Amino acid sequence: MSRRFLCQLALSLTSLAVFAQGEGSLWWGFHHDDYVPDTYLGVSKATVYEAAIHVDGAAAPLQGAAIAAVRLPFGDVTHISDVTLWIAETLDGDRLATASVASPEAGWNVVTLPQSVAVPEGGLFVGYTFTVTALDGSSDRPLVVCGEAAAGGLYLRVADVPAYAEWYNSQRFGSLALQLELKGASLPYSSVAVEAVSSDNMVTQTEDYLQAIITNYGTAVVNSLDYTYTIGGETRNGTCELKEPLTSVYGVKTNVTLPVTAPSATGRLETVLKVEAVNGVSNQQAQNQAVSQLLCLQYKPHHRTVMEEYTGTWCSMCPRGFAGIARLKQMYPDDFIAVSVHVLNGDPMDVYYDYYYVIQTTLFPSCRFDRGEVTDPYDGDNPDGHFHADQNFLAANHVLAPADLSVKAEWQDDNVCDISTTVDFAYDAASCDYLLAYVMTEDGLRGPEGDHSWHQKNSFPQLPYYVEDDMLPYVNATGSMIDDIAYNDVVIAMSDVRGIEGSLEGSQQVGVAKTHQWQLTRSAVSQNRENIHVVALLIDKNTKRIANAAVTSVTLPSGIAEASADSHARPVRYYTLDGQPSNVPVKGVNIVRLADGSIQKLFLK
C-alpha cells in the first residue's frame, strides 16, 4: 500500500449498546457472534500488552474488502488504560492507521475509522495495545478470546515477560475476539448457508415443521427466509419470519423452525431443504441446501420417556434425584418412567458393570432422558437450586415414537418372570431398525438396621438455596446421613440394556404386531416381589437412543389366587397338603410359608 494512504488518527471511542453498521457491510473475525465471549487470557501482571490477529487478504470474504471499523472486546476495564488500536502490514512495520480509545468500557468498544483501510492480497495485522495498571483478579487476564484456535488468530507480545518478549504466535490459547467491519462491492447481501436439517418425526399429511441450522455470510440482517422442501419426492415451498433477526456477523449461526406439510408417504424419507431467498432477495450462497432422513408415521403412538438416573448411597448430592423423579412421576404419570441405576463405592444395589455401556458419565447424580444428553435429575440444565428437569423431559417426550409398545410380565416361580412385549409400528419398512431390552426395577428397598452401606449421604443441610417443598426433607435433615430411607425404581435385573440382538427381525407393517418373549430373574438384593416392575425399552439401532418404552407390574400366572392380597411378605417355600415341600406352587391347595414366618394358603386351578 502506498505511503499516501498512511494516516495517524487521534479518535475518541464511542461505545454503543446497539451498534449501527453501514449498509453493505458485515462484521468479520474469529469470533462468529454478536455477544462478547467470557473467556480471558493474560500473564497476571501489571504491564503493557500488545495483541493482534492476521487478516488474510486472499481468503473469503476479505478479498477486495476494506476495514471501516473495529470493535474491541473487554471484560472489566477498571485497571485498563492507554488503549490504542492499530493496523499494519507487518507486526513491527509502519502503522497504516492508529486510533486511541480514550474511555474503554466493558463489552464491545466500537472504533470507526475516518478512512477505510483496504486489505491487500498479502494481508495485514489488526491489533491493539493497552496497559494494565493494577491487578484485581479481572485484570490478571484482560485479553478476550474465543475458542477457535485458528492460524493467525492470536499474536502476543509482553515486553517484560521473557516468554513473550518477542511476538509469539499463540494459536493454542484460542483467537482474539475482536471483529472488523468490512465493506466492499464483492460482499454479497444475501448469503445464507444451510448446515443441517432435522425433524422430531411427523405424522403423514399433517402440518408440522423442520428444524435447521443456518449460517449468515452476507451483509443482510436476516429477517425472513423463502425456502423449498422435498420430502419423499413431494416438493412444496414456504416462508418464515425469524423470531429474532440474524445479525450480519460473518459465520453467525442460529436454529430456525420452518413450517412444512408432511407428505402422504410414510417411512424413512429423504428430506431436502433449500433456502431460496433472504429478505426476499435471491440467496447467493452455494451451500444453500441440506439433505437428511426423517421418519413419517401413519399415526402418533403413545410415547413414554425413560429417565435413566445414575446415583449411589455414597453420593451426598444424589437425594435431589429422589425429589426429581418423584416430581416427574406426579406431573406425567402416564408418560414418564424412571430407572434408578445404583453404582460404585460399596453401594449395596450396585449394577455398574451391567449398565456400563449406557452410563458413560462420571457425574453423580445425573441422568439421560431416552439416552439423550447428560443432565441433572432435578436441576436439569440450570443448576440454580430449582426444579427444571421437566424441560428436559418435555424435549425428549416431544419426539414422536415410531411404534406403540405394550408389555406383560408374570411370575413363573418365586424369582423368574416371563415377559411378553408387543410392538405396533406406525410405518412400513422392509427391515426393522430397532431392538428390545428389559430392565427389572423394585420399589421400597431398605437396608438392615445399622447397615451403613444402605445409609444415604446427604449434603443438603449445607445447601439452603434448595427451597422448594420437595427438597426440604433433605435440606432440613439432621446430619450428613439419612439412615431410614426407601429406595425406589432401583434396577435389580436386566437384559443387555443396549438391546437384545434378534429381538425384532424381518420387515414391519402397520397393523401387524411384532411380539417378543424374554425372562428375567430377580437378583439377591430384591426384597419384595410385589414391588417389582418390568420396563421394556425400544432401542434405535442407529442412534442408540430409547425410541419408546412401557412398564408393567409382575402378576401371578393365570389361575393362581393368593389368600391374602394384603400381605407384603415374600413367599420362601410352598408345601402340598401332605407336607411335601416345593419351590413352585402346584395345582390344588398349597401351604405357603412367607419370609416373615407366617403361613398362607394358595389355590392353583
Coordinates of N, CA, C and O in Angstrom, one line a residue, residues 25-185:
S25 N -22.2 -3.8 4.7 CA -21.0 -4.2 5.4 C -21.4 -5.4 6.3 O -22.5 -5.6 6.6
L26 N -20.3 -6.0 6.8 CA -20.5 -7.1 7.8 C -19.4 -7.2 8.7 O -18.3 -6.7 8.4
W27 N -19.6 -7.8 9.9 CA -18.5 -7.9 10.9 C -17.9 -9.3 10.6 O -18.5 -10.3 10.5
W28 N -16.5 -9.2 10.6 CA -15.8 -10.4 10.4 C -14.7 -10.6 11.5 O -14.1 -9.6 12.0
G29 N -14.5 -11.8 12.0 CA -13.5 -12.1 13.0 C -13.4 -13.6 13.2 O -14.2 -14.4 12.6
F30 N -12.6 -14.0 14.2 CA -12.5 -15.4 14.5 C -13.7 -15.8 15.5 O -13.9 -17.0 15.7
H31 N -14.3 -14.8 16.1 CA -15.5 -15.0 16.9 C -16.7 -14.7 16.0 O -16.9 -13.5 15.6
H32 N -17.6 -15.7 15.9 CA -18.7 -15.6 14.9 C -20.0 -15.3 15.6 O -21.0 -16.0 15.4
D33 N -20.1 -14.2 16.4 CA -21.3 -13.9 17.0 C -21.3 -12.5 17.5 O -20.3 -11.8 17.5
D34 N -22.5 -12.0 18.0 CA -22.6 -10.6 18.4 C -22.2 -10.4 19.9 O -21.9 -9.3 20.3
Y35 N -22.3 -11.5 20.7 CA -22.0 -11.4 22.1 C -20.5 -11.3 22.3 O -19.7 -11.9 21.6
V36 N -20.1 -10.8 23.5 CA -18.7 -10.8 23.9 C -18.4 -12.0 24.6 O -19.1 -12.3 25.6
P37 N -17.5 -12.9 24.2 CA -17.2 -14.1 25.0 C -16.7 -13.8 26.4 O -16.2 -12.7 26.7
D38 N -16.8 -14.8 27.2 CA -16.4 -14.7 28.6 C -15.2 -15.6 28.9 O -15.0 -16.1 30.0
T39 N -14.3 -15.7 27.9 CA -13.1 -16.4 28.0 C -11.9 -15.4 28.0 O -11.8 -14.6 27.1
Y40 N -11.0 -15.5 28.9 CA -10.0 -14.5 29.1 C -8.6 -15.1 29.2 O -8.4 -16.3 29.6
L41 N -7.6 -14.3 28.8 CA -6.2 -14.7 28.8 C -5.3 -13.6 29.3 O -5.6 -12.4 29.0
G42 N -4.3 -13.9 30.0 CA -3.3 -12.9 30.4 C -2.1 -13.5 31.1 O -2.0 -14.7 31.3
V43 N -1.2 -12.6 31.6 CA 0.0 -13.0 32.2 C 0.1 -12.7 33.7 O 1.1 -12.8 34.3
S44 N -1.1 -12.2 34.3 CA -1.2 -11.9 35.7 C -0.1 -10.9 36.1 O 0.6 -11.2 37.1
K45 N 0.0 -9.8 35.4 CA 1.0 -8.8 35.7 C 0.5 -7.5 35.2 O -0.1 -7.4 34.2
A46 N 0.8 -6.5 36.1 CA 0.5 -5.1 35.6 C 1.6 -4.7 34.6 O 2.8 -4.5 35.0
T47 N 1.2 -4.6 33.4 CA 2.2 -4.4 32.3 C 1.5 -3.9 31.0 O 0.3 -3.6 31.0
V48 N 2.3 -3.8 30.0 CA 1.7 -3.4 28.7 C 1.6 -4.6 27.8 O 2.5 -5.4 27.6
Y49 N 0.3 -4.8 27.2 CA 0.0 -5.9 26.3 C 0.0 -5.3 24.9 O -0.5 -4.2 24.6
E50 N 0.5 -6.2 24.0 CA 0.3 -5.9 22.6 C -0.3 -7.2 22.0 O 0.3 -8.3 22.2
A51 N -1.4 -7.2 21.3 CA -2.1 -8.4 20.8 C -2.6 -8.0 19.4 O -3.0 -6.9 19.1
A52 N -2.6 -9.0 18.5 CA -3.1 -8.8 17.1 C -3.6 -10.1 16.5 O -3.3 -11.2 17.0
I53 N -4.3 -9.9 15.4 CA -4.7 -11.0 14.5 C -4.1 -10.7 13.1 O -3.9 -9.6 12.8
H54 N -4.0 -11.8 12.4 CA -3.6 -11.6 11.0 C -4.8 -11.8 10.1 O -5.5 -12.7 10.2
V55 N -5.0 -10.8 9.2 CA -6.1 -10.8 8.2 C -5.6 -11.3 6.9 O -4.7 -10.6 6.3
D56 N -6.0 -12.4 6.4 CA -5.6 -13.0 5.1 C -6.4 -12.4 4.0 O -7.5 -12.7 3.8
G57 N -5.7 -11.6 3.2 CA -6.4 -10.9 2.1 C -6.8 -11.8 1.0 O -7.6 -11.3 0.1
A58 N -6.3 -13.0 1.0 CA -6.7 -14.0 -0.1 C -7.9 -14.8 0.3 O -8.4 -15.6 -0.6
A59 N -8.4 -14.7 1.5 CA -9.4 -15.6 2.0 C -10.8 -14.8 2.0 O -10.8 -13.6 2.1
A60 N -11.8 -15.6 1.7 CA -13.2 -15.0 1.8 C -13.5 -14.7 3.2 O -13.2 -15.4 4.1
P61 N -14.2 -13.6 3.5 CA -14.7 -12.6 2.5 C -13.8 -11.4 2.3 O -14.3 -10.3 2.0
L62 N -12.5 -11.6 2.6 CA -11.6 -10.4 2.7 C -11.1 -9.9 1.4 O -10.5 -8.8 1.3
Q63 N -11.2 -10.7 0.3 CA -10.6 -10.3 -0.9 C -11.3 -9.0 -1.4 O -12.6 -9.0 -1.5
G64 N -10.6 -8.0 -1.7 CA -11.1 -6.8 -2.2 C -11.9 -5.9 -1.2 O -12.5 -4.9 -1.5
A65 N -11.9 -6.4 0.1 CA -12.7 -5.6 1.1 C -11.8 -4.6 1.8 O -10.6 -4.6 1.7
A66 N -12.5 -3.7 2.5 CA -11.8 -2.7 3.3 C -12.3 -2.7 4.7 O -13.5 -3.0 4.9
I67 N -11.4 -2.3 5.6 CA -11.8 -2.2 7.1 C -12.4 -0.8 7.4 O -11.6 0.2 7.2
A68 N -13.7 -0.8 7.8 CA -14.3 0.5 8.1 C -14.3 0.8 9.5 O -14.3 2.0 10.0
A69 N -14.3 -0.2 10.4 CA -14.4 -0.1 11.8 C -13.8 -1.3 12.5 O -13.8 -2.4 11.8
V70 N -13.5 -1.2 13.8 CA -13.1 -2.4 14.5 C -13.8 -2.3 15.9 O -14.0 -1.2 16.4
R71 N -14.3 -3.5 16.4 CA -14.8 -3.5 17.7 C -13.9 -4.4 18.6 O -13.7 -5.5 18.3
L72 N -13.5 -3.7 19.7 CA -12.6 -4.4 20.6 C -13.3 -4.8 21.9 O -14.1 -4.1 22.4
P73 N -13.1 -6.1 22.3 CA -13.8 -6.6 23.5 C -13.0 -6.4 24.7 O -11.8 -6.7 24.8
F74 N -13.7 -6.0 25.8 CA -13.0 -6.0 27.1 C -14.0 -6.6 28.2 O -15.2 -6.5 28.0
G75 N -13.5 -7.2 29.2 CA -14.3 -7.6 30.3 C -14.3 -6.4 31.3 O -14.8 -5.3 30.9
D76 N -13.8 -6.6 32.5 CA -13.7 -5.5 33.4 C -12.6 -4.5 33.0 O -11.5 -5.0 32.7
V77 N -12.9 -3.2 32.9 CA -11.9 -2.2 32.4 C -11.4 -1.3 33.5 O -10.8 -0.3 33.3
T78 N -11.6 -1.7 34.8 CA -11.3 -0.8 35.9 C -9.8 -0.4 35.9 O -9.4 0.7 36.1
H79 N -8.9 -1.3 35.5 CA -7.5 -1.1 35.6 C -6.9 -1.1 34.1 O -5.7 -1.5 34.0
I80 N -7.7 -0.8 33.1 CA -7.2 -0.8 31.8 C -7.1 0.7 31.3 O -8.0 1.5 31.5
S81 N -6.0 1.0 30.7 CA -5.8 2.4 30.2 C -4.9 2.4 29.0 O -4.4 1.3 28.6
D82 N -4.8 3.5 28.3 CA -3.9 3.7 27.2 C -4.2 2.7 26.1 O -3.3 2.1 25.5
V83 N -5.4 2.6 25.7 CA -5.8 1.6 24.7 C -5.6 2.3 23.3 O -6.2 3.3 23.0
T84 N -4.9 1.6 22.4 CA -4.7 2.1 21.1 C -4.9 1.0 20.1 O -4.3 -0.1 20.2
L85 N -5.8 1.2 19.1 CA -6.0 0.3 18.0 C -5.0 0.7 16.9 O -4.7 1.8 16.7
W86 N -4.5 -0.4 16.2 CA -3.5 -0.1 15.2 C -3.7 -1.2 14.1 O -4.1 -2.3 14.3
I87 N -3.3 -0.8 12.9 CA -3.3 -1.6 11.7 C -2.0 -1.5 11.0 O -1.5 -0.4 10.8
A88 N -1.4 -2.6 10.6 CA -0.1 -2.6 10.0 C 0.1 -3.8 9.1 O -0.6 -4.9 9.2
E89 N 1.0 -3.7 8.0 CA 1.2 -4.8 7.1 C 2.1 -5.9 7.8 O 2.0 -7.0 7.4
T90 N 3.0 -5.4 8.7 CA 3.8 -6.4 9.4 C 3.7 -6.0 10.9 O 3.4 -4.8 11.3
L91 N 4.0 -6.9 11.8 CA 3.8 -6.6 13.2 C 4.7 -5.5 13.7 O 4.3 -4.7 14.6
D92 N 5.9 -5.3 13.2 CA 6.8 -4.2 13.6 C 6.9 -3.2 12.6 O 7.8 -2.3 12.7
G93 N 6.1 -3.2 11.5 CA 6.2 -2.2 10.4 C 5.4 -1.0 10.7 O 4.9 -0.8 11.8
D94 N 5.5 -0.1 9.8 CA 4.7 1.2 9.9 C 3.3 1.0 10.1 O 2.7 0.1 9.5
R95 N 2.6 1.8 10.9 CA 1.2 1.7 11.1 C 0.4 2.4 10.0 O 0.7 3.5 9.7
L96 N -0.5 1.6 9.4 CA -1.3 2.2 8.4 C -2.4 3.1 9.0 O -2.9 4.0 8.4
A97 N -2.8 2.7 10.2 CA -3.8 3.5 10.9 C -3.7 3.3 12.4 O -3.3 2.1 12.8
T98 N -3.9 4.3 13.2 CA -4.0 4.1 14.7 C -5.2 4.9 15.2 O -5.6 5.8 14.6
A99 N -5.7 4.5 16.3 CA -6.8 5.2 17.0 C -6.7 4.9 18.5 O -6.6 3.8 18.9
S100 N -6.7 6.0 19.2 CA -6.6 5.9 20.7 C -8.1 5.8 21.2 O -9.0 6.5 20.7
V101 N -8.2 4.9 22.2 CA -9.5 4.7 22.8 C -9.5 5.4 24.2 O -8.9 4.9 25.1
A102 N -10.1 6.6 24.3 CA -10.0 7.4 25.4 C -10.6 6.8 26.7 O -10.0 6.8 27.8
S103 N -11.8 6.2 26.6 CA -12.5 5.7 27.8 C -13.1 4.3 27.5 O -14.2 4.2 27.1
P104 N -12.3 3.3 27.6 CA -12.7 2.0 27.3 C -13.8 1.5 28.2 O -13.9 2.0 29.4
E105 N -14.8 0.7 27.7 CA -15.9 0.2 28.5 C -15.9 -1.3 28.4 O -15.4 -1.9 27.5
A106 N -16.5 -1.9 29.5 CA -16.7 -3.4 29.4 C -17.7 -3.7 28.3 O -18.7 -3.0 28.1
G107 N -17.4 -4.7 27.5 CA -18.2 -5.1 26.4 C -17.5 -4.7 25.1 O -16.3 -4.6 25.0
W108 N -18.3 -4.5 24.0 CA -17.7 -4.1 22.8 C -17.4 -2.6 22.8 O -18.1 -1.8 23.3
N109 N -16.2 -2.3 22.3 CA -15.8 -0.9 22.1 C -15.6 -0.7 20.6 O -14.7 -1.2 20.0
V110 N -16.5 0.1 20.0 CA -16.5 0.3 18.5 C -15.7 1.5 18.1 O -16.0 2.6 18.6
V111 N -14.7 1.3 17.3 CA -13.9 2.3 16.8 C -14.1 2.4 15.3 O -13.8 1.5 14.5
T112 N -14.7 3.6 14.8 CA -14.9 3.8 13.4 C -13.7 4.6 12.8 O -13.3 5.6 13.4
L113 N -13.2 4.1 11.8 CA -12.0 4.7 11.1 C -12.6 5.8 10.2 O -13.5 5.6 9.4
P114 N -12.0 7.0 10.2 CA -12.4 8.1 9.3 C -12.1 7.8 7.8 O -12.8 8.3 6.9
Q115 N -11.2 6.9 7.6 CA -10.9 6.5 6.3 C -10.7 4.9 6.3 O -9.9 4.4 7.0
S116 N -11.4 4.2 5.4 CA -11.3 2.8 5.4 C -9.9 2.4 5.0 O -9.2 3.0 4.2
V117 N -9.5 1.2 5.5 CA -8.1 0.7 5.1 C -8.4 -0.6 4.3 O -8.9 -1.6 4.8
A118 N -7.9 -0.6 3.0 CA -8.1 -1.7 2.1 C -7.2 -2.9 2.6 O -6.1 -2.7 3.1
V119 N -7.7 -4.1 2.5 CA -7.0 -5.3 2.8 C -6.2 -5.8 1.6 O -6.8 -6.2 0.6
P120 N -4.9 -5.7 1.6 CA -4.1 -6.2 0.5 C -4.1 -7.7 0.4 O -4.4 -8.4 1.3
E121 N -3.8 -8.2 -0.8 CA -3.8 -9.6 -1.0 C -2.9 -10.3 0.0 O -3.2 -11.5 0.4
G122 N -1.8 -9.7 0.3 CA -0.8 -10.3 1.2 C -1.3 -10.2 2.7 O -0.6 -10.8 3.6
G123 N -2.4 -9.5 2.9 CA -2.9 -9.5 4.3 C -2.3 -8.4 5.1 O -1.4 -7.6 4.7
L124 N -2.8 -8.2 6.3 CA -2.3 -7.2 7.3 C -2.6 -7.7 8.7 O -3.3 -8.7 8.9
F125 N -2.1 -6.9 9.6 CA -2.4 -7.2 11.1 C -3.2 -6.1 11.6 O -3.0 -4.9 11.4
V126 N -4.2 -6.6 12.4 CA -5.0 -5.6 13.2 C -4.8 -5.9 14.7 O -5.0 -7.1 15.1
G127 N -4.4 -5.0 15.4 CA -4.0 -5.2 16.8 C -4.4 -4.1 17.7 O -4.8 -3.0 17.3
Y128 N -4.1 -4.3 19.0 CA -4.3 -3.2 19.9 C -3.3 -3.3 21.1 O -2.8 -4.4 21.4
T129 N -3.0 -2.2 21.6 CA -2.0 -2.1 22.7 C -2.7 -1.4 23.9 O -3.5 -0.5 23.7
F130 N -2.5 -1.9 25.1 CA -3.1 -1.3 26.3 C -2.2 -1.6 27.5 O -1.4 -2.5 27.5
T131 N -2.5 -0.9 28.6 CA -1.8 -1.0 29.8 C -2.7 -1.5 30.9 O -3.8 -1.0 31.1
V132 N -2.2 -2.5 31.7 CA -2.9 -2.9 32.9 C -2.2 -2.2 34.1 O -1.0 -2.5 34.3
T133 N -2.9 -1.3 34.8 CA -2.2 -0.5 35.8 C -2.2 -1.2 37.2 O -1.4 -0.8 38.0
A134 N -3.1 -2.2 37.4 CA -3.1 -2.9 38.7 C -3.8 -4.2 38.5 O -4.6 -4.4 37.6
L135 N -3.5 -5.1 39.5 CA -4.2 -6.4 39.4 C -5.3 -6.5 40.4 O -5.1 -6.1 41.6
D136 N -6.4 -7.1 40.0 CA -7.5 -7.3 40.9 C -8.3 -8.6 40.7 O -9.4 -8.7 41.1
G137 N -7.7 -9.5 40.0 CA -8.4 -10.7 39.6 C -8.9 -10.6 38.2 O -8.5 -11.5 37.4
S138 N -9.7 -9.6 37.9 CA -10.2 -9.5 36.5 C -9.1 -9.0 35.6 O -9.0 -9.5 34.4
S139 N -8.3 -8.1 36.0 CA -7.2 -7.6 35.2 C -6.0 -8.5 35.0 O -5.1 -8.3 34.3
D140 N -6.0 -9.7 35.8 CA -5.0 -10.7 35.6 C -5.0 -11.2 34.2 O -4.0 -11.6 33.6
R141 N -6.2 -11.3 33.6 CA -6.4 -11.9 32.2 C -7.3 -10.9 31.4 O -8.5 -11.2 31.3
P142 N -6.7 -9.9 30.9 CA -7.5 -8.9 30.2 C -7.9 -9.1 28.8 O -8.7 -8.4 28.2
L143 N -7.2 -10.1 28.1 CA -7.5 -10.3 26.7 C -8.7 -11.2 26.6 O -8.8 -12.3 27.2
V144 N -9.7 -10.8 25.7 CA -10.9 -11.6 25.5 C -10.6 -12.5 24.3 O -10.3 -12.0 23.2
V145 N -10.8 -13.8 24.4 CA -10.5 -14.7 23.3 C -11.7 -15.6 23.1 O -12.6 -15.7 24.0
C146 N -11.8 -16.2 21.9 CA -12.8 -17.2 21.6 C -12.1 -18.6 21.5 O -10.9 -18.7 21.4
G147 N -12.9 -19.6 21.4 CA -12.4 -21.0 21.4 C -11.7 -21.4 20.1 O -11.0 -22.4 20.1
E148 N -11.9 -20.7 19.0 CA -11.4 -21.2 17.8 C -9.9 -20.9 17.7 O -9.5 -19.7 17.6
A149 N -9.0 -21.9 17.8 CA -7.6 -21.7 17.8 C -7.1 -21.7 16.3 O -6.7 -22.7 15.8
A150 N -7.3 -20.6 15.6 CA -7.1 -20.5 14.2 C -5.7 -20.0 13.9 O -5.1 -19.2 14.7
A151 N -5.2 -20.4 12.8 CA -3.9 -19.8 12.3 C -4.1 -18.3 12.2 O -5.0 -17.8 11.5
G152 N -3.2 -17.5 12.7 CA -3.3 -16.1 12.7 C -4.3 -15.5 13.7 O -4.5 -14.3 13.7
G153 N -4.8 -16.3 14.6 CA -5.8 -15.8 15.5 C -5.3 -15.0 16.7 O -6.1 -14.3 17.3
L154 N -4.1 -15.2 17.0 CA -3.5 -14.5 18.2 C -2.0 -14.4 18.2 O -1.3 -15.4 18.2
Y155 N -1.6 -13.2 18.1 CA -0.2 -12.8 18.2 C -0.1 -12.0 19.5 O -0.8 -11.0 19.7
L156 N 0.9 -12.3 20.3 CA 1.0 -11.6 21.6 C 2.5 -11.2 21.9 O 3.4 -12.0 21.6
R157 N 2.6 -10.0 22.5 CA 3.9 -9.5 22.9 C 3.7 -8.8 24.2 O 2.9 -7.9 24.3
V158 N 4.5 -9.2 25.3 CA 4.5 -8.5 26.6 C 6.0 -8.4 26.9 O 6.7 -9.3 27.2
A159 N 6.5 -7.2 26.7 CA 8.0 -6.9 26.7 C 8.7 -7.4 27.9 O 9.8 -7.8 27.9
D160 N 8.1 -7.2 29.1 CA 8.8 -7.6 30.3 C 8.4 -9.0 30.9 O 8.7 -9.3 32.0
V161 N 7.9 -9.8 30.0 CA 7.7 -11.2 30.3 C 8.6 -12.0 29.3 O 8.3 -12.0 28.1
P162 N 9.6 -12.7 29.8 CA 10.6 -13.3 28.9 C 10.0 -14.2 27.8 O 10.4 -14.2 26.7
A163 N 9.0 -15.0 28.2 CA 8.4 -15.9 27.3 C 7.7 -15.2 26.1 O 7.5 -15.8 25.0
Y164 N 7.3 -14.0 26.3 CA 6.5 -13.2 25.3 C 7.2 -11.9 25.0 O 6.6 -11.0 24.5
A165 N 8.5 -11.8 25.2 CA 9.2 -10.5 25.0 C 9.3 -10.2 23.5 O 9.3 -9.1 23.1
E166 N 9.2 -11.3 22.6 CA 9.1 -11.1 21.2 C 7.7 -11.6 20.8 O 7.1 -12.4 21.5
W167 N 7.3 -11.2 19.6 CA 6.0 -11.6 19.1 C 5.8 -13.1 19.1 O 6.7 -13.8 18.6
Y168 N 4.8 -13.6 19.7 CA 4.6 -15.0 19.9 C 3.2 -15.4 19.2 O 2.2 -14.8 19.5
N169 N 3.3 -16.4 18.3 CA 2.1 -16.9 17.7 C 1.4 -17.9 18.6 O 1.9 -19.0 18.7
S170 N 0.4 -17.5 19.3 CA -0.2 -18.2 20.4 C -1.5 -19.0 20.0 O -2.5 -18.8 20.6
Q171 N -1.4 -19.8 19.0 CA -2.6 -20.4 18.5 C -3.3 -21.3 19.5 O -4.5 -21.4 19.6
R172 N -2.5 -22.0 20.4 CA -3.1 -22.9 21.3 C -4.0 -22.3 22.3 O -4.7 -23.0 23.0
F173 N -3.9 -21.0 22.5 CA -4.7 -20.3 23.5 C -6.1 -19.8 23.0 O -6.8 -19.2 23.7
G174 N -6.4 -20.1 21.7 CA -7.6 -19.6 21.1 C -7.3 -18.4 20.2 O -6.1 -18.1 19.9
S175 N -8.3 -17.6 19.9 CA -8.1 -16.4 19.0 C -8.7 -15.2 19.6 O -9.7 -15.3 20.4
L176 N -8.1 -14.1 19.3 CA -8.7 -12.8 19.8 C -10.1 -12.7 19.3 O -10.4 -13.0 18.1
A177 N -11.0 -12.1 20.1 CA -12.4 -12.0 19.8 C -12.7 -10.7 19.1 O -13.9 -10.4 18.9
L178 N -11.7 -9.9 18.8 CA -12.0 -8.6 18.1 C -12.7 -8.9 16.7 O -12.5 -9.9 16.1
Q179 N -13.4 -7.9 16.2 CA -14.1 -8.1 14.9 C -13.9 -6.8 14.1 O -13.8 -5.7 14.6
L180 N -13.9 -7.0 12.7 CA -13.6 -5.9 11.8 C -14.9 -5.7 11.0 O -15.6 -6.7 10.6
E181 N -15.3 -4.5 10.8 CA -16.4 -4.2 9.9 C -15.8 -4.0 8.5 O -15.0 -3.2 8.2
L182 N -16.3 -5.0 7.6 CA -15.8 -5.0 6.2 C -16.8 -4.3 5.3 O -18.0 -4.5 5.5
K183 N -16.2 -3.6 4.3 CA -17.1 -3.1 3.2 C -16.4 -3.4 1.9 O -15.2 -3.6 1.8
G184 N -17.2 -3.5 0.9 CA -16.7 -3.8 -0.4 C -17.8 -4.3 -1.4 O -18.8 -4.9 -0.9
A185 N -17.6 -4.0 -2.6 CA -18.6 -4.3 -3.6 C -18.8 -5.8 -3.8 O -19.8 -6.3 -4.2

